[in-house]
Amino acid sequence: LDLAGLAEFAQALIPKLRAEVLLSGNVTKADAEDVVKGLPAALREVGEGQSLPARPRHPQLPTAVLPAGAPTIWVEDSPDSGNRNVAVEMYWQFEVSSAPVRRVVMDLLEALMSEPLFDSLRTKQQIGYVASCGMRYTRGVLGFSIWLMSSKVLPAEICRRVEAFLPEFRAKVAEMPAEDIERHVCSLAGQKLEPHRTLLSVQESAWAELQERETMFDRTLQEAAALAGVSRQDVLQILDQYIMPGASERRMAVASVIGGSVKTSRAAELEALKKDYPGSKVFSSQAEFLAGTTLYEDLA
């Protein structure tokens, strides 16, 4: 790439750009309007004095729909020849939803699972360094992931142990005293009602709404209110519908990276995973994966 090539690229790109401006802090509405007026006309959605469209359009960002039933599998060798670890992510895709109540059920699931997952797989079974979980929100699509890293246990065995953990965890949630569930709910609500301590925090929170193409700038308040209606049964429903082995709408992906000095091979782990998950689909590139799946409609 040389300077002439960069200039040519910029000249082709600039006409395609549009600007969204977010100002936080000690500024007035007039200050914000002055900033926007100072932008080149080519970056504006409409001309000065014209009304903005109801919702500015963004470039399409398609999200893949994972197939139901047997999982999608992706295993790669690490380029680090001296790395002794394997990393595994098991991801369950749920549904398209931006409703606060659905997101807080995911938050509660994470809060309930984090400690038992770490205690079982990290502390008792000594799998390795990392054993964590969390909600995934991909351009409007809800999901949930469990991540593990180990220098002792291979990817296929890690997946077996997670699959064995899930029924134990479900039983724990079903038998958990009601006051313990309430304590988790209250703790989550308290976290969401914590005020912003810095201007950076305010800016990041607002910008996240623009990144996800939503404008729920009071999201934490709405989610705290939604927690009042969340129960144990909501978590069990998510587990039974989407996550548990044999769940009616289970759509799972397994992604793993194998360190260069681990005593296994990509082929061996794929063979073990395909044996454990009959009918699973194995992909070796993004292009191959996208060619073999459907996409959600544009969620912008």
PDB file of N, CA and C in Angstrom, residues 143-231:
ATOM      1  N   GLY A 143     -28.009 -15.101  23.222  1.00  0.00           N
ATOM      2  CA  GLY A 143     -27.345 -16.388  23.342  1.00  0.00           C
ATOM      3  C   GLY A 143     -26.621 -16.482  24.675  1.00  0.00           C
ATOM      4  N   PHE A 144     -25.933 -17.600  24.870  1.00  0.00           N
ATOM      5  CA  PHE A 144     -25.225 -17.827  26.124  1.00  0.00           C
ATOM      6  C   PHE A 144     -23.998 -18.671  25.829  1.00  0.00           C
ATOM      7  N   SER A 145     -22.886 -18.380  26.524  1.00  0.00           N
ATOM      8  CA  SER A 145     -21.642 -19.105  26.282  1.00  0.00           C
ATOM      9  C   SER A 145     -21.006 -19.589  27.576  1.00  0.00           C
ATOM     10  N   ILE A 146     -20.287 -20.686  27.458  1.00  0.00           N
ATOM     11  CA  ILE A 146     -19.385 -21.168  28.507  1.00  0.00           C
ATOM     12  C   ILE A 146     -17.998 -21.241  27.880  1.00  0.00           C
ATOM     13  N   TRP A 147     -17.006 -20.650  28.582  1.00  0.00           N
ATOM     14  CA  TRP A 147     -15.628 -20.620  28.079  1.00  0.00           C
ATOM     15  C   TRP A 147     -14.731 -21.390  29.038  1.00  0.00           C
ATOM     16  N   LEU A 148     -13.813 -22.168  28.478  1.00  0.00           N
ATOM     17  CA  LEU A 148     -12.839 -22.887  29.297  1.00  0.00           C
ATOM     18  C   LEU A 148     -11.476 -22.884  28.615  1.00  0.00           C
ATOM     19  N   MET A 149     -10.425 -22.859  29.433  1.00  0.00           N
ATOM     20  CA  MET A 149      -9.062 -22.979  28.939  1.00  0.00           C
ATOM     21  C   MET A 149      -8.334 -23.972  29.832  1.00  0.00           C
ATOM     22  N   SER A 150      -7.562 -24.858  29.207  1.00  0.00           N
ATOM     23  CA  SER A 150      -6.915 -25.911  29.984  1.00  0.00           C
ATOM     24  C   SER A 150      -5.595 -26.331  29.350  1.00  0.00           C
ATOM     25  N   SER A 151      -4.653 -26.711  30.226  1.00  0.00           N
ATOM     26  CA  SER A 151      -3.410 -27.323  29.761  1.00  0.00           C
ATOM     27  C   SER A 151      -3.396 -28.815  30.096  1.00  0.00           C
ATOM     28  N   LYS A 152      -4.511 -29.306  30.660  1.00  0.00           N
ATOM     29  CA  LYS A 152      -4.570 -30.701  31.107  1.00  0.00           C
ATOM     30  C   LYS A 152      -5.614 -31.524  30.361  1.00  0.00           C
ATOM     31  N   VAL A 153      -6.719 -30.888  29.966  1.00  0.00           N
ATOM     32  CA  VAL A 153      -7.856 -31.607  29.406  1.00  0.00           C
ATOM     33  C   VAL A 153      -8.070 -31.162  27.963  1.00  0.00           C
ATOM     34  N   LEU A 154      -8.344 -32.109  27.088  1.00  0.00           N
ATOM     35  CA  LEU A 154      -8.487 -31.829  25.666  1.00  0.00           C
ATOM     36  C   LEU A 154      -9.906 -31.354  25.325  1.00  0.00           C
ATOM     37  N   PRO A 155     -10.087 -30.718  24.174  1.00  0.00           N
ATOM     38  CA  PRO A 155     -11.387 -30.093  23.853  1.00  0.00           C
ATOM     39  C   PRO A 155     -12.590 -31.021  23.945  1.00  0.00           C
ATOM     40  N   ALA A 156     -12.513 -32.196  23.351  1.00  0.00           N
ATOM     41  CA  ALA A 156     -13.671 -33.095  23.380  1.00  0.00           C
ATOM     42  C   ALA A 156     -14.042 -33.485  24.812  1.00  0.00           C
ATOM     43  N   GLU A 157     -13.045 -33.719  25.653  1.00  0.00           N
ATOM     44  CA  GLU A 157     -13.306 -34.070  27.047  1.00  0.00           C
ATOM     45  C   GLU A 157     -13.883 -32.887  27.807  1.00  0.00           C
ATOM     46  N   ILE A 158     -13.415 -31.679  27.506  1.00  0.00           N
ATOM     47  CA  ILE A 158     -13.992 -30.482  28.132  1.00  0.00           C
ATOM     48  C   ILE A 158     -15.480 -30.401  27.819  1.00  0.00           C
ATOM     49  N   CYS A 159     -15.850 -30.640  26.569  1.00  0.00           N
ATOM     50  CA  CYS A 159     -17.264 -30.594  26.197  1.00  0.00           C
ATOM     51  C   CYS A 159     -18.069 -31.657  26.946  1.00  0.00           C
ATOM     52  N   ARG A 160     -17.483 -32.844  27.109  1.00  0.00           N
ATOM     53  CA  ARG A 160     -18.181 -33.899  27.858  1.00  0.00           C
ATOM     54  C   ARG A 160     -18.442 -33.466  29.297  1.00  0.00           C
ATOM     55  N   ARG A 161     -17.465 -32.820  29.886  1.00  0.00           N
ATOM     56  CA  ARG A 161     -17.627 -32.412  31.292  1.00  0.00           C
ATOM     57  C   ARG A 161     -18.636 -31.278  31.430  1.00  0.00           C
ATOM     58  N   VAL A 162     -18.691 -30.393  30.468  1.00  0.00           N
ATOM     59  CA  VAL A 162     -19.722 -29.350  30.500  1.00  0.00           C
ATOM     60  C   VAL A 162     -21.102 -29.971  30.346  1.00  0.00           C
ATOM     61  N   GLU A 163     -21.232 -30.916  29.421  1.00  0.00           N
ATOM     62  CA  GLU A 163     -22.522 -31.585  29.223  1.00  0.00           C
ATOM     63  C   GLU A 163     -22.953 -32.313  30.495  1.00  0.00           C
ATOM     64  N   ALA A 164     -21.990 -32.877  31.228  1.00  0.00           N
ATOM     65  CA  ALA A 164     -22.316 -33.544  32.492  1.00  0.00           C
ATOM     66  C   ALA A 164     -22.672 -32.542  33.577  1.00  0.00           C
ATOM     67  N   PHE A 165     -22.074 -31.360  33.517  1.00  0.00           N
ATOM     68  CA  PHE A 165     -22.345 -30.321  34.509  1.00  0.00           C
ATOM     69  C   PHE A 165     -23.764 -29.761  34.367  1.00  0.00           C
ATOM     70  N   LEU A 166     -24.269 -29.659  33.151  1.00  0.00           N
ATOM     71  CA  LEU A 166     -25.550 -28.977  32.922  1.00  0.00           C
ATOM     72  C   LEU A 166     -26.714 -29.600  33.699  1.00  0.00           C
ATOM     73  N   PRO A 167     -26.910 -30.935  33.683  1.00  0.00           N
ATOM     74  CA  PRO A 167     -28.004 -31.491  34.498  1.00  0.00           C
ATOM     75  C   PRO A 167     -27.810 -31.244  35.990  1.00  0.00           C
ATOM     76  N   GLU A 168     -26.558 -31.273  36.455  1.00  0.00           N
ATOM     77  CA  GLU A 168     -26.298 -31.003  37.867  1.00  0.00           C
ATOM     78  C   GLU A 168     -26.684 -29.565  38.204  1.00  0.00           C
ATOM     79  N   PHE A 169     -26.352 -28.658  37.320  1.00  0.00           N
ATOM     80  CA  PHE A 169     -26.682 -27.260  37.555  1.00  0.00           C
ATOM     81  C   PHE A 169     -28.196 -27.043  37.528  1.00  0.00           C
ATOM     82  N   ARG A 170     -28.879 -27.680  36.584  1.00  0.00           N
ATOM     83  CA  ARG A 170     -30.335 -27.504  36.518  1.00  0.00           C
ATOM     84  C   ARG A 170     -30.988 -27.980  37.818  1.00  0.00           C
ATOM     85  N   ALA A 171     -30.527 -29.120  38.324  1.00  0.00           N
ATOM     86  CA  ALA A 171     -31.073 -29.632  39.583  1.00  0.00           C
ATOM     87  C   ALA A 171     -30.802 -28.655  40.723  1.00  0.00           C
ATOM     88  N   LYS A 172     -29.633 -28.046  40.709  1.00  0.00           N
ATOM     89  CA  LYS A 172     -29.284 -27.081  41.752  1.00  0.00           C
ATOM     90  C   LYS A 172     -30.226 -25.880  41.720  1.00  0.00           C
ATOM     91  N   VAL A 173     -30.534 -25.389  40.504  1.00  0.00           N
ATOM     92  CA  VAL A 173     -31.449 -24.249  40.372  1.00  0.00           C
ATOM     93  C   VAL A 173     -32.847 -24.647  40.836  1.00  0.00           C
ATOM     94  N   ALA A 174     -33.303 -25.838  40.438  1.00  0.00           N
ATOM     95  CA  ALA A 174     -34.647 -26.293  40.801  1.00  0.00           C
ATOM     96  C   ALA A 174     -34.814 -26.447  42.305  1.00  0.00           C
ATOM     97  N   GLU A 175     -33.712 -26.816  42.999  1.00  0.00           N
ATOM     98  CA  GLU A 175     -33.796 -27.070  44.439  1.00  0.00           C
ATOM     99  C   GLU A 175     -33.344 -25.885  45.284  1.00  0.00           C
ATOM    100  N   MET A 176     -32.862 -24.838  44.661  1.00  0.00           N
ATOM    101  CA  MET A 176     -32.322 -23.697  45.398  1.00  0.00           C
ATOM    102  C   MET A 176     -33.418 -23.018  46.225  1.00  0.00           C
ATOM    103  N   PRO A 177     -33.151 -22.686  47.481  1.00  0.00           N
ATOM    104  CA  PRO A 177     -34.149 -21.991  48.291  1.00  0.00           C
ATOM    105  C   PRO A 177     -34.587 -20.683  47.642  1.00  0.00           C
ATOM    106  N   ALA A 178     -35.859 -20.360  47.789  1.00  0.00           N
ATOM    107  CA  ALA A 178     -36.409 -19.164  47.152  1.00  0.00           C
ATOM    108  C   ALA A 178     -35.669 -17.900  47.578  1.00  0.00           C
ATOM    109  N   GLU A 179     -35.226 -17.858  48.843  1.00  0.00           N
ATOM    110  CA  GLU A 179     -34.535 -16.653  49.312  1.00  0.00           C
ATOM    111  C   GLU A 179     -33.187 -16.468  48.619  1.00  0.00           C
ATOM    112  N   ASP A 180     -32.548 -17.571  48.195  1.00  0.00           N
ATOM    113  CA  ASP A 180     -31.288 -17.453  47.461  1.00  0.00           C
ATOM    114  C   ASP A 180     -31.522 -16.874  46.067  1.00  0.00           C
ATOM    115  N   ILE A 181     -32.600 -17.310  45.410  1.00  0.00           N
ATOM    116  CA  ILE A 181     -32.953 -16.736  44.107  1.00  0.00           C
ATOM    117  C   ILE A 181     -33.228 -15.249  44.255  1.00  0.00           C
ATOM    118  N   GLU A 182     -33.993 -14.903  45.267  1.00  0.00           N
ATOM    119  CA  GLU A 182     -34.330 -13.491  45.496  1.00  0.00           C
ATOM    120  C   GLU A 182     -33.082 -12.662  45.768  1.00  0.00           C
ATOM    121  N   ARG A 183     -32.118 -13.232  46.472  1.00  0.00           N
ATOM    122  CA  ARG A 183     -30.888 -12.513  46.760  1.00  0.00           C
ATOM    123  C   ARG A 183     -30.111 -12.207  45.473  1.00  0.00           C
ATOM    124  N   HIS A 184     -30.066 -13.175  44.567  1.00  0.00           N
ATOM    125  CA  HIS A 184     -29.405 -12.943  43.275  1.00  0.00           C
ATOM    126  C   HIS A 184     -30.132 -11.865  42.478  1.00  0.00           C
ATOM    127  N   VAL A 185     -31.460 -11.926  42.474  1.00  0.00           N
ATOM    128  CA  VAL A 185     -32.250 -10.930  41.734  1.00  0.00           C
ATOM    129  C   VAL A 185     -32.011  -9.531  42.296  1.00  0.00           C
ATOM    130  N   CYS A 186     -32.053  -9.406  43.609  1.00  0.00           N
ATOM    131  CA  CYS A 186     -31.847  -8.098  44.245  1.00  0.00           C
ATOM    132  C   CYS A 186     -30.435  -7.572  43.987  1.00  0.00           C
ATOM    133  N   SER A 187     -29.456  -8.465  44.009  1.00  0.00           N
ATOM    134  CA  SER A 187     -28.084  -8.049  43.747  1.00  0.00           C
ATOM    135  C   SER A 187     -27.935  -7.522  42.327  1.00  0.00           C
ATOM    136  N   LEU A 188     -28.544  -8.216  41.352  1.00  0.00           N
ATOM    137  CA  LEU A 188     -28.488  -7.759  39.963  1.00  0.00           C
ATOM    138  C   LEU A 188     -29.170  -6.404  39.803  1.00  0.00           C
ATOM    139  N   ALA A 189     -30.332  -6.248  40.442  1.00  0.00           N
ATOM    140  CA  ALA A 189     -31.050  -4.971  40.352  1.00  0.00           C
ATOM    141  C   ALA A 189     -30.218  -3.849  40.952  1.00  0.00           C
ATOM    142  N   GLY A 190     -29.566  -4.131  42.078  1.00  0.00           N
ATOM    143  CA  GLY A 190     -28.713  -3.125  42.703  1.00  0.00           C
ATOM    144  C   GLY A 190     -27.564  -2.705  41.805  1.00  0.00           C
ATOM    145  N   GLN A 191     -26.967  -3.679  41.126  1.00  0.00           N
ATOM    146  CA  GLN A 191     -25.861  -3.367  40.196  1.00  0.00           C
ATOM    147  C   GLN A 191     -26.347  -2.479  39.063  1.00  0.00           C
ATOM    148  N   LYS A 192     -27.531  -2.768  38.541  1.00  0.00           N
ATOM    149  CA  LYS A 192     -28.047  -1.991  37.413  1.00  0.00           C
ATOM    150  C   LYS A 192     -28.460  -0.583  37.824  1.00  0.00           C
ATOM    151  N   LEU A 193     -28.798  -0.393  39.096  1.00  0.00           N
ATOM    152  CA  LEU A 193     -29.210   0.930  39.569  1.00  0.00           C
ATOM    153  C   LEU A 193     -28.048   1.769  40.082  1.00  0.00           C
ATOM    154  N   GLU A 194     -26.838   1.190  40.052  1.00  0.00           N
ATOM    155  CA  GLU A 194     -25.654   1.967  40.436  1.00  0.00           C
ATOM    156  C   GLU A 194     -25.483   3.146  39.482  1.00  0.00           C
ATOM    157  N   PRO A 195     -25.309   4.347  39.987  1.00  0.00           N
ATOM    158  CA  PRO A 195     -25.137   5.502  39.093  1.00  0.00           C
ATOM    159  C   PRO A 195     -23.777   5.472  38.401  1.00  0.00           C
ATOM    160  N   HIS A 196     -23.713   6.124  37.263  1.00  0.00           N
ATOM    161  CA  HIS A 196     -22.426   6.262  36.578  1.00  0.00           C
ATOM    162  C   HIS A 196     -21.486   7.098  37.449  1.00  0.00           C
ATOM    163  N   ARG A 197     -20.241   6.649  37.549  1.00  0.00           N
ATOM    164  CA  ARG A 197     -19.257   7.353  38.373  1.00  0.00           C
ATOM    165  C   ARG A 197     -18.375   8.282  37.556  1.00  0.00           C
ATOM    166  N   THR A 198     -18.293   8.044  36.252  1.00  0.00           N
ATOM    167  CA  THR A 198     -17.411   8.858  35.420  1.00  0.00           C
ATOM    168  C   THR A 198     -18.126   9.228  34.126  1.00  0.00           C
ATOM    169  N   LEU A 199     -17.627  10.273  33.475  1.00  0.00           N
ATOM    170  CA  LEU A 199     -18.167  10.661  32.177  1.00  0.00           C
ATOM    171  C   LEU A 199     -17.908   9.576  31.139  1.00  0.00           C
ATOM    172  N   LEU A 200     -16.766   8.901  31.253  1.00  0.00           N
ATOM    173  CA  LEU A 200     -16.453   7.807  30.333  1.00  0.00           C
ATOM    174  C   LEU A 200     -17.513   6.721  30.406  1.00  0.00           C
ATOM    175  N   SER A 201     -17.967   6.400  31.607  1.00  0.00           N
ATOM    176  CA  SER A 201     -18.992   5.377  31.777  1.00  0.00           C
ATOM    177  C   SER A 201     -20.293   5.784  31.103  1.00  0.00           C
ATOM    178  N   VAL A 202     -20.656   7.056  31.234  1.00  0.00           N
ATOM    179  CA  VAL A 202     -21.869   7.573  30.588  1.00  0.00           C
ATOM    180  C   VAL A 202     -21.740   7.442  29.073  1.00  0.00           C
ATOM    181  N   GLN A 203     -20.579   7.862  28.553  1.00  0.00           N
ATOM    182  CA  GLN A 203     -20.354   7.837  27.111  1.00  0.00           C
ATOM    183  C   GLN A 203     -20.384   6.409  26.573  1.00  0.00           C
ATOM    184  N   GLU A 204     -19.724   5.482  27.263  1.00  0.00           N
ATOM    185  CA  GLU A 204     -19.683   4.100  26.805  1.00  0.00           C
ATOM    186  C   GLU A 204     -21.071   3.471  26.800  1.00  0.00           C
ATOM    187  N   SER A 205     -21.869   3.787  27.814  1.00  0.00           N
ATOM    188  CA  SER A 205     -23.219   3.243  27.894  1.00  0.00           C
ATOM    189  C   SER A 205     -24.079   3.740  26.738  1.00  0.00           C
ATOM    190  N   ALA A 206     -23.999   5.037  26.458  1.00  0.00           N
ATOM    191  CA  ALA A 206     -24.795   5.603  25.370  1.00  0.00           C
ATOM    192  C   ALA A 206     -24.301   5.105  24.009  1.00  0.00           C
ATOM    193  N   TRP A 207     -22.980   5.028  23.854  1.00  0.00           N
ATOM    194  CA  TRP A 207     -22.435   4.606  22.571  1.00  0.00           C
ATOM    195  C   TRP A 207     -22.779   3.155  22.265  1.00  0.00           C
ATOM    196  N   ALA A 208     -22.866   2.330  23.305  1.00  0.00           N
ATOM    197  CA  ALA A 208     -23.249   0.928  23.099  1.00  0.00           C
ATOM    198  C   ALA A 208     -24.628   0.829  22.465  1.00  0.00           C
ATOM    199  N   GLU A 209     -25.527   1.725  22.848  1.00  0.00           N
ATOM    200  CA  GLU A 209     -26.862   1.728  22.250  1.00  0.00           C
ATOM    201  C   GLU A 209     -26.793   2.040  20.760  1.00  0.00           C
ATOM    202  N   LEU A 210     -25.911   2.944  20.371  1.00  0.00           N
ATOM    203  CA  LEU A 210     -25.763   3.267  18.959  1.00  0.00           C
ATOM    204  C   LEU A 210     -25.099   2.121  18.202  1.00  0.00           C
ATOM    205  N   GLN A 211     -24.114   1.489  18.830  1.00  0.00           N
ATOM    206  CA  GLN A 211     -23.448   0.357  18.186  1.00  0.00           C
ATOM    207  C   GLN A 211     -24.432  -0.773  17.895  1.00  0.00           C
ATOM    208  N   GLU A 212     -25.317  -1.037  18.853  1.00  0.00           N
ATOM    209  CA  GLU A 212     -26.293  -2.112  18.676  1.00  0.00           C
ATOM    210  C   GLU A 212     -27.534  -1.632  17.929  1.00  0.00           C
ATOM    211  N   ARG A 213     -27.495  -0.362  17.468  1.00  0.00           N
ATOM    212  CA  ARG A 213     -28.582   0.195  16.673  1.00  0.00           C
ATOM    213  C   ARG A 213     -29.892   0.268  17.449  1.00  0.00           C
ATOM    214  N   GLU A 214     -29.765   0.571  18.707  1.00  0.00           N
ATOM    215  CA  GLU A 214     -30.923   0.765  19.577  1.00  0.00           C
ATOM    216  C   GLU A 214     -30.733   2.095  20.298  1.00  0.00           C
ATOM    217  N   THR A 215     -31.784   2.606  20.865  1.00  0.00           N
ATOM    218  CA  THR A 215     -31.689   3.910  21.547  1.00  0.00           C
ATOM    219  C   THR A 215     -32.366   3.847  22.908  1.00  0.00           C
ATOM    220  N   MET A 216     -32.191   2.730  23.602  1.00  0.00           N
ATOM    221  CA  MET A 216     -32.769   2.589  24.938  1.00  0.00           C
ATOM    222  C   MET A 216     -31.748   3.114  25.947  1.00  0.00           C
ATOM    223  N   PHE A 217     -31.653   4.446  26.053  1.00  0.00           N
ATOM    224  CA  PHE A 217     -30.614   5.055  26.871  1.00  0.00           C
ATOM    225  C   PHE A 217     -30.863   4.897  28.378  1.00  0.00           C
ATOM    226  N   ASP A 218     -32.058   4.453  28.742  1.00  0.00           N
ATOM    227  CA  ASP A 218     -32.337   4.147  30.146  1.00  0.00           C
ATOM    228  C   ASP A 218     -32.427   2.639  30.355  1.00  0.00           C
ATOM    229  N   ARG A 219     -31.640   1.899  29.592  1.00  0.00           N
ATOM    230  CA  ARG A 219     -31.727   0.435  29.605  1.00  0.00           C
ATOM    231  C   ARG A 219     -31.556  -0.148  31.003  1.00  0.00           C
ATOM    232  N   THR A 220     -30.558   0.326  31.756  1.00  0.00           N
ATOM    233  CA  THR A 220     -30.314  -0.276  33.068  1.00  0.00           C
ATOM    234  C   THR A 220     -31.506  -0.084  33.999  1.00  0.00           C
ATOM    235  N   LEU A 221     -32.174   1.070  33.883  1.00  0.00           N
ATOM    236  CA  LEU A 221     -33.362   1.307  34.705  1.00  0.00           C
ATOM    237  C   LEU A 221     -34.486   0.357  34.302  1.00  0.00           C
ATOM    238  N   GLN A 222     -34.688   0.198  32.998  1.00  0.00           N
ATOM    239  CA  GLN A 222     -35.743  -0.703  32.531  1.00  0.00           C
ATOM    240  C   GLN A 222     -35.431  -2.156  32.908  1.00  0.00           C
ATOM    241  N   GLU A 223     -34.155  -2.532  32.834  1.00  0.00           N
ATOM    242  CA  GLU A 223     -33.794  -3.904  33.183  1.00  0.00           C
ATOM    243  C   GLU A 223     -33.951  -4.155  34.681  1.00  0.00           C
ATOM    244  N   ALA A 224     -33.622  -3.154  35.496  1.00  0.00           N
ATOM    245  CA  ALA A 224     -33.816  -3.307  36.941  1.00  0.00           C
ATOM    246  C   ALA A 224     -35.288  -3.507  37.260  1.00  0.00           C
ATOM    247  N   ALA A 225     -36.152  -2.748  36.583  1.00  0.00           N
ATOM    248  CA  ALA A 225     -37.594  -2.901  36.790  1.00  0.00           C
ATOM    249  C   ALA A 225     -38.070  -4.271  36.299  1.00  0.00           C
ATOM    250  N   ALA A 226     -37.510  -4.734  35.180  1.00  0.00           N
ATOM    251  CA  ALA A 226     -37.926  -6.025  34.628  1.00  0.00           C
ATOM    252  C   ALA A 226     -37.565  -7.176  35.554  1.00  0.00           C
ATOM    253  N   LEU A 227     -36.486  -7.028  36.328  1.00  0.00           N
ATOM    254  CA  LEU A 227     -36.071  -8.097  37.235  1.00  0.00           C
ATOM    255  C   LEU A 227     -37.139  -8.428  38.270  1.00  0.00           C
ATOM    256  N   ALA A 228     -38.004  -7.461  38.561  1.00  0.00           N
ATOM    257  CA  ALA A 228     -39.052  -7.706  39.556  1.00  0.00           C
ATOM    258  C   ALA A 228     -39.992  -8.829  39.131  1.00  0.00           C
ATOM    259  N   GLY A 229     -40.086  -9.066  37.817  1.00  0.00           N
ATOM    260  CA  GLY A 229     -40.983 -10.105  37.332  1.00  0.00           C
ATOM    261  C   GLY A 229     -40.304 -11.397  36.930  1.00  0.00           C
ATOM    262  N   VAL A 230     -39.002 -11.521  37.210  1.00  0.00           N
ATOM    263  CA  VAL A 230     -38.245 -12.705  36.795  1.00  0.00           C
ATOM    264  C   VAL A 230     -38.244 -13.733  37.926  1.00  0.00           C
ATOM    265  N   SER A 231     -38.405 -14.988  37.560  1.00  0.00           N
ATOM    266  CA  SER A 231     -38.482 -16.046  38.569  1.00  0.00           C
ATOM    267  C   SER A 231     -37.558 -17.211  38.222  1.00  0.00           C
TER     268      SER A 231
END
